Short mmCIF file of C-alpha atoms in Angstrom, two decimals:
data_model
loop_
_atom_site.label_atom_id
_atom_site.label_comp_id
_atom_site.label_asym_id
_atom_site.label_seq_id
_atom_site.Cartn_x
_atom_site.Cartn_y
_atom_site.Cartn_z
CA MET A 1 -51.07 124.95 -76.61
CA SER A 2 -51.89 122.17 -78.90
CA GLU A 3 -54.79 119.52 -79.03
CA LYS A 4 -52.61 117.26 -78.18
CA TYR A 5 -51.38 118.31 -75.02
CA LYS A 6 -54.77 119.18 -74.45
CA TYR A 7 -56.29 115.78 -74.48
CA LEU A 8 -53.17 114.73 -72.66
CA ILE A 9 -53.20 116.37 -69.67
CA ILE A 10 -57.95 116.06 -69.88
CA LEU A 11 -57.05 111.75 -70.15
CA VAL A 12 -54.36 112.25 -67.26
CA ALA A 13 -56.74 114.39 -65.00
CA SER A 14 -58.78 112.07 -65.19
CA VAL A 15 -57.13 108.65 -64.85
CA ILE A 16 -56.33 110.63 -61.61
CA VAL A 17 -59.53 111.36 -60.07
CA TYR A 18 -60.90 107.87 -60.80
CA SER A 19 -57.74 106.53 -59.22
CA ILE A 20 -58.47 108.61 -56.00
CA ILE A 21 -62.07 107.32 -55.62
CA GLN A 22 -61.36 103.86 -56.48
CA LEU A 23 -58.83 103.94 -53.81
CA LEU A 24 -61.35 105.61 -51.56
CA ILE A 25 -63.87 102.90 -52.19
CA TYR A 26 -60.73 100.07 -51.51
CA PHE A 27 -59.83 100.77 -48.80
CA GLY A 28 -63.58 101.46 -47.43
CA ILE A 29 -63.44 105.46 -47.03
CA LEU A 30 -66.30 105.25 -49.84
CA ASN A 31 -69.62 103.28 -48.39
CA ASP A 32 -71.96 101.79 -50.43
CA TYR A 33 -74.26 105.33 -49.70
CA TYR A 34 -71.50 107.30 -51.29
CA VAL A 35 -70.47 105.36 -54.42
CA GLN A 36 -74.73 105.05 -54.93
CA ILE A 37 -74.60 109.37 -54.28
CA ILE A 38 -71.44 109.31 -57.15
CA ILE A 39 -73.05 107.13 -59.24
CA PHE A 40 -76.34 109.32 -59.26
CA ILE A 41 -74.07 112.55 -60.23
CA GLY A 42 -72.53 111.15 -63.33
CA ILE A 43 -76.12 110.14 -64.34
CA ASN A 44 -76.92 113.29 -63.68
CA ILE A 45 -73.56 115.04 -65.02
CA ILE A 46 -74.07 112.51 -68.70
CA LEU A 47 -78.24 114.52 -68.35
CA ALA A 48 -77.40 117.73 -68.08
CA VAL A 49 -74.44 118.35 -70.37
CA SER A 50 -76.20 116.89 -72.69
CA LEU A 51 -79.62 118.77 -72.30
CA ASN A 52 -76.72 122.45 -72.46
CA LEU A 53 -76.23 121.34 -76.09
CA VAL A 54 -79.62 121.94 -77.10
CA LEU A 55 -80.64 124.37 -74.25
CA GLY A 56 -78.10 126.46 -73.60
CA ILE A 57 -75.65 126.16 -77.44
CA THR A 58 -78.68 125.90 -79.87
CA GLY A 59 -81.38 127.65 -77.51
CA GLN A 60 -83.88 125.28 -77.74
CA PHE A 61 -85.91 125.29 -74.91
CA SER A 62 -86.84 122.02 -74.07
CA LEU A 63 -88.80 120.08 -70.95
CA GLY A 64 -88.50 116.69 -72.29
CA HIS A 65 -85.65 115.06 -71.41
CA ALA A 66 -86.75 112.33 -68.47
CA GLY A 67 -88.63 111.29 -71.24
CA PHE A 68 -86.11 110.45 -73.36
CA MET A 69 -84.04 109.00 -70.25
CA SER A 70 -87.40 106.62 -69.55
CA VAL A 71 -86.98 105.31 -73.16
CA GLY A 72 -83.00 104.35 -73.20
CA GLY A 73 -83.64 102.88 -69.36
CA TYR A 74 -86.23 101.15 -69.91
CA LEU A 75 -85.09 99.74 -73.59
CA SER A 76 -82.28 98.35 -72.11
CA ALA A 77 -83.81 96.97 -68.94
CA ILE A 78 -85.69 94.86 -71.50
CA ILE A 79 -82.53 94.16 -74.01
CA SER A 80 -80.66 92.69 -71.21
CA ILE A 81 -83.80 90.90 -69.15
CA LYS A 82 -85.19 89.42 -72.32
CA LEU A 83 -82.03 88.77 -74.82
CA GLY A 84 -79.44 88.64 -72.10
CA LEU A 85 -77.23 90.68 -74.15
CA PRO A 86 -74.40 92.37 -72.76
CA PHE A 87 -74.80 95.47 -70.85
CA PRO A 88 -72.19 98.02 -72.98
CA ILE A 89 -74.28 96.47 -76.30
CA ALA A 90 -77.67 97.49 -74.27
CA LEU A 91 -76.91 101.08 -73.14
CA ILE A 92 -75.96 101.63 -76.63
CA ILE A 93 -79.37 100.48 -78.06
CA GLY A 94 -80.89 102.41 -75.04
CA GLY A 95 -79.08 105.56 -76.67
CA ILE A 96 -80.01 104.74 -79.96
CA GLY A 97 -83.63 104.26 -79.21
CA ALA A 98 -84.15 106.97 -77.02
CA ALA A 99 -82.28 109.20 -80.61
CA ILE A 100 -84.76 107.58 -82.59
CA ILE A 101 -87.71 108.46 -80.61
CA GLY A 102 -85.55 112.07 -80.62
CA LEU A 103 -85.92 112.23 -84.29
CA VAL A 104 -89.64 111.13 -84.77
CA ILE A 105 -90.29 113.96 -82.02
CA GLY A 106 -87.71 116.42 -82.80
CA PHE A 107 -88.69 116.50 -86.61
CA PRO A 108 -91.85 118.54 -86.10
CA ILE A 109 -91.89 120.43 -83.03
CA LEU A 110 -88.80 121.79 -83.80
CA ARG A 111 -90.37 124.24 -86.13
CA LEU A 112 -91.70 125.86 -82.38
CA LYS A 113 -90.05 128.62 -80.89
CA GLY A 114 -89.29 129.28 -76.69
CA ASP A 115 -92.84 128.43 -74.72
CA TYR A 116 -94.49 126.90 -76.81
CA LEU A 117 -91.06 124.08 -78.11
CA GLY A 118 -91.34 124.34 -74.01
CA ILE A 119 -94.94 123.24 -73.95
CA THR A 120 -94.41 120.49 -76.69
CA THR A 121 -91.55 118.78 -75.38
CA LEU A 122 -92.93 118.75 -71.61
CA GLY A 123 -96.03 117.42 -73.65
CA PHE A 124 -94.47 114.55 -75.37
CA GLY A 125 -92.60 113.48 -72.13
CA GLU A 126 -95.27 113.02 -70.50
CA ILE A 127 -96.90 110.94 -73.69
CA ILE A 128 -94.18 108.43 -73.08
CA ARG A 129 -94.57 108.20 -69.38
CA VAL A 130 -98.30 107.95 -70.15
CA ILE A 131 -97.73 105.08 -72.88
CA PHE A 132 -95.05 103.22 -70.25
CA VAL A 133 -97.99 103.22 -67.44
CA ASN A 134 -100.22 101.74 -69.92
CA ILE A 135 -98.31 98.71 -71.26
CA ASP A 136 -98.55 95.59 -69.17
CA TYR A 137 -95.19 93.79 -71.00
CA VAL A 138 -92.70 96.80 -69.06
CA GLY A 139 -94.38 96.69 -65.86
CA GLY A 140 -96.79 99.24 -66.30
CA ALA A 141 -97.28 101.30 -63.51
CA ARG A 142 -96.05 98.82 -60.84
CA GLY A 143 -92.87 99.39 -63.12
CA LEU A 144 -89.86 96.81 -64.14
CA MET A 145 -88.12 94.55 -62.02
CA ALA A 146 -85.36 91.98 -62.06
CA ILE A 147 -83.24 94.31 -63.87
CA PRO A 148 -79.46 93.01 -63.95
CA LYS A 149 -76.94 95.31 -61.63
CA LYS A 150 -74.78 95.99 -64.47
CA THR A 151 -73.70 99.62 -64.01
CA THR A 152 -70.68 99.99 -61.21
CA PHE A 153 -68.46 103.48 -61.20
CA THR A 154 -66.17 102.73 -63.53
CA ALA A 155 -68.84 102.10 -66.34
CA THR A 156 -70.71 105.75 -64.85
CA TYR A 157 -67.36 107.18 -64.67
CA ILE A 158 -66.53 106.59 -67.78
CA ALA A 159 -69.77 107.09 -69.97
CA THR A 160 -69.29 110.36 -68.24
CA ILE A 161 -66.05 110.77 -69.42
CA ILE A 162 -67.34 110.30 -73.03
CA THR A 163 -70.21 112.27 -73.09
CA VAL A 164 -68.60 115.25 -71.37
CA LEU A 165 -65.66 114.44 -74.49
CA VAL A 166 -67.65 114.14 -77.27
CA ILE A 167 -69.99 117.39 -76.42
CA VAL A 168 -66.97 119.08 -76.20
CA ASN A 169 -65.80 118.32 -79.41
CA ILE A 170 -69.00 119.03 -81.30
CA ILE A 171 -69.59 122.09 -79.33
CA ARG A 172 -65.21 123.46 -80.52
CA SER A 173 -66.03 122.21 -84.06
CA THR A 174 -67.37 124.16 -87.44
CA HIS A 175 -70.81 122.35 -86.64
CA GLY A 176 -70.75 124.02 -82.81
CA ARG A 177 -70.15 127.26 -83.98
CA ALA A 178 -73.13 127.07 -86.38
CA LEU A 179 -74.94 125.99 -83.25
CA LYS A 180 -74.21 128.67 -81.70
CA ALA A 181 -75.11 130.87 -84.37
CA VAL A 182 -78.96 129.29 -84.17
CA ARG A 183 -79.37 130.64 -80.85
CA GLU A 184 -77.75 133.66 -81.98
CA ASP A 185 -80.28 134.89 -84.60
CA GLU A 186 -81.65 132.29 -86.56
CA ILE A 187 -82.51 134.77 -90.01
CA ALA A 188 -78.73 135.67 -89.43
CA ALA A 189 -77.35 132.00 -89.07
CA GLN A 190 -80.41 130.91 -92.02
CA SER A 191 -79.07 134.08 -94.30
CA MET A 192 -75.09 132.79 -94.24
CA GLY A 193 -76.26 129.58 -95.94
CA ILE A 194 -76.86 127.61 -92.45
CA ASP A 195 -79.60 124.67 -92.74
CA ILE A 196 -81.07 125.94 -89.01
CA SER A 197 -83.67 122.85 -88.87
CA LYS A 198 -80.66 120.07 -89.66
CA TYR A 199 -78.57 121.57 -86.84
CA LYS A 200 -81.23 122.28 -84.82
CA LEU A 201 -82.74 118.35 -84.94
CA THR A 202 -79.33 117.25 -84.95
CA ALA A 203 -78.45 118.96 -82.02
CA PHE A 204 -81.79 117.54 -80.39
CA VAL A 205 -81.11 113.51 -81.00
CA ILE A 206 -77.22 113.95 -79.80
CA ALA A 207 -79.01 115.08 -76.32
CA SER A 208 -81.45 112.25 -76.48
CA PHE A 209 -79.05 109.29 -77.39
CA PHE A 210 -76.96 110.19 -74.38
CA ALA A 211 -80.18 110.70 -72.12
CA GLY A 212 -81.13 107.56 -73.20
CA ILE A 213 -77.46 106.30 -72.21
CA ALA A 214 -78.10 107.79 -68.45
CA GLY A 215 -81.99 105.78 -68.54
CA GLY A 216 -79.83 102.60 -69.09
CA LEU A 217 -77.70 103.17 -66.26
CA TYR A 218 -79.67 104.37 -64.11
CA ALA A 219 -82.06 101.87 -64.49
CA HIS A 220 -78.75 99.17 -64.61
CA PHE A 221 -78.51 100.53 -61.34
CA LEU A 222 -81.67 100.49 -59.47
CA MET A 223 -82.29 97.30 -61.15
CA TYR A 224 -86.18 98.69 -60.92
CA ILE A 225 -87.71 101.44 -62.72
CA ASN A 226 -91.37 102.88 -62.83
CA PRO A 227 -93.14 105.53 -64.89
CA GLN A 228 -93.28 107.95 -61.96
CA SER A 229 -89.32 108.01 -62.30
CA PHE A 230 -89.44 109.98 -65.14
CA GLY A 231 -92.17 112.60 -64.57
CA PHE A 232 -92.21 116.64 -65.69
CA LEU A 233 -89.85 117.01 -62.18
CA LYS A 234 -86.94 115.36 -63.53
CA SER A 235 -87.46 117.41 -66.56
CA ILE A 236 -87.19 119.95 -64.40
CA ASP A 237 -84.42 119.11 -62.36
CA ILE A 238 -82.27 118.42 -65.12
CA VAL A 239 -83.91 121.91 -66.11
CA MET A 240 -82.35 123.75 -63.11
CA MET A 241 -79.29 122.16 -63.18
CA VAL A 242 -78.55 123.93 -66.51
CA VAL A 243 -79.83 127.32 -65.97
CA ILE A 244 -78.35 127.08 -62.09
CA GLY A 245 -74.71 125.74 -64.08
CA GLY A 246 -75.24 128.51 -66.12
CA MET A 247 -76.39 128.12 -70.29
CA GLY A 248 -74.04 127.11 -72.69
CA ASN A 249 -71.57 126.67 -69.85
CA LEU A 250 -70.64 122.82 -69.88
CA PHE A 251 -68.27 123.26 -66.82
CA GLY A 252 -71.38 125.21 -65.12
CA SER A 253 -73.34 122.09 -65.94
CA ILE A 254 -70.56 119.77 -64.20
CA ILE A 255 -70.81 121.76 -61.28
CA ALA A 256 -74.56 121.85 -60.99
CA ALA A 257 -75.14 118.31 -60.99
CA THR A 258 -72.80 117.59 -58.87
CA GLY A 259 -73.93 120.35 -56.10
CA ILE A 260 -78.06 120.11 -57.07
CA THR A 261 -77.26 116.13 -55.97
CA THR A 262 -75.68 115.93 -53.64
CA ILE A 263 -78.33 118.71 -51.71
CA LEU A 264 -81.13 116.30 -52.59
CA GLU A 265 -79.72 113.39 -51.15
CA LEU A 266 -78.91 115.61 -47.47
CA LEU A 267 -82.61 116.78 -48.03
CA ARG A 268 -83.88 113.23 -48.50
CA GLU A 269 -85.67 113.61 -45.50
CA LEU A 270 -87.52 116.58 -46.30
CA GLN A 271 -89.11 115.65 -50.02
CA ASP A 272 -92.46 117.32 -48.69
CA TYR A 273 -90.04 120.60 -49.45
CA ARG A 274 -88.11 120.12 -52.68
CA MET A 275 -90.76 121.85 -54.54
CA ILE A 276 -90.07 125.11 -52.18
CA ILE A 277 -86.69 125.05 -51.39
CA PHE A 278 -85.14 124.13 -55.31
CA PRO A 279 -87.37 127.04 -56.69
CA ILE A 280 -85.78 129.82 -54.11
CA ILE A 281 -82.23 128.71 -55.04
CA LEU A 282 -83.22 129.53 -58.24
CA ILE A 283 -84.26 132.54 -57.57
CA LEU A 284 -81.51 133.34 -55.92
CA THR A 285 -79.40 132.64 -58.45
CA MET A 286 -81.54 134.61 -61.04
CA LEU A 287 -81.50 137.47 -58.66
CA TYR A 288 -77.62 137.13 -58.07
CA LYS A 289 -75.99 135.66 -61.08
CA PRO A 290 -78.88 135.42 -64.00
CA SER A 291 -76.06 134.26 -66.37
CA GLY A 292 -75.62 131.46 -63.91
CA LEU A 293 -73.43 130.25 -61.05
CA LEU A 294 -70.56 130.55 -63.54
CA GLY A 295 -71.84 132.40 -66.47
CA SER A 296 -69.62 132.29 -69.74
CA ARG A 297 -66.79 131.52 -68.23
CA ASP A 298 -66.10 127.95 -69.25
CA LEU A 299 -63.21 126.00 -68.26
CA SER A 300 -59.88 126.38 -70.48
CA ILE A 301 -57.45 123.99 -69.98
CA SER A 302 -55.24 126.79 -71.74
CA ARG A 303 -56.44 129.05 -69.46
CA LEU A 304 -55.64 126.73 -66.79
CA TYR A 305 -52.22 126.09 -67.54
CA ASN A 306 -51.29 129.64 -68.06
CA LYS A 307 -52.17 130.25 -65.22
CA ILE A 308 -50.20 127.10 -63.36
CA THR A 309 -47.19 128.40 -65.32
CA ARG A 310 -47.55 131.87 -64.59
CA ILE A 311 -47.43 131.41 -61.30
CA PHE A 312 -44.41 128.76 -61.38
CA MET A 313 -42.40 131.24 -63.20
CA LYS A 314 -43.13 133.69 -60.76
CA GLY A 315 -42.02 131.27 -58.04
CA GLY A 316 -39.08 130.60 -60.10
CA LYS A 317 -38.47 134.18 -60.58
CA VAL A 318 -38.94 135.15 -56.96
CA LYS A 319 -36.13 131.86 -55.86
CA ASP A 320 -33.56 133.55 -58.36
CA GLU A 321 -33.89 136.62 -56.92
CA ILE A 322 -33.37 135.39 -52.90
CA ALA A 323 -30.67 133.75 -54.41
CA ASN A 324 -29.43 136.49 -56.07
CA SER A 325 -29.54 139.07 -53.46
#
């Protein structure tokens, strides 16, 4: 199947899903609470898919994604409150701000590997959080209030689709194959002429940009943010979505983000036990599905199309045989 038809199928499927949800909202079947959960699912999909580019595709262990989310959230909120710029512009500026911070931080720390890189990114995420705690201009520890409510289901849905399409296109391009080569063996990739520092930094900056977009959506939906919302537990949640879904598997990240967000809402009254429940889920996943729920089986439009075609062709053949008998 050509790329043109693949994108056409994705576009039609996206419009159908969007239309169904909008109809459910319009007829009151989905109330505000369910819409809120759907918006949180969309935000977490953006976070999980973007982190998967760094963690699963490039093989760099990052634990500071919530820090970049906070930069995007605070920056877009301040722009909306102080300057009154349109929501899409505030959102993009928030993403660019997070990407710039990702560039500044990523340049020195991406020379590290494995656990050292994870600990360092976790430290930078906490540094960003502490900086916001000590800046009175953004509300300090009290948080930033009176943020205009601009995030809707439509805005979240469009941002989620764009994020997934951009990351998918990066992975399937020549640059994506270079990122995978860096993940598999940095020395071999370098010997083949791949600039591993450039590719690792590029993946880190792109992931930071989308984390900033997610932060902007989050801030403009809740109308209030505080530094505690972007602590290391949030980064751990995002990492769990990537690991449980399958490292390097974008479709798995989408499924895991949807499932974990839903579970978090179902267990809202048991928040004190989440640090027990989620490690158990992670341990069970590692024991029985160490490569994640979907492993390396990513969603393929061509494979799905071929299966559906075979089913209809088989059905057609059976009908012909019945008619001829």
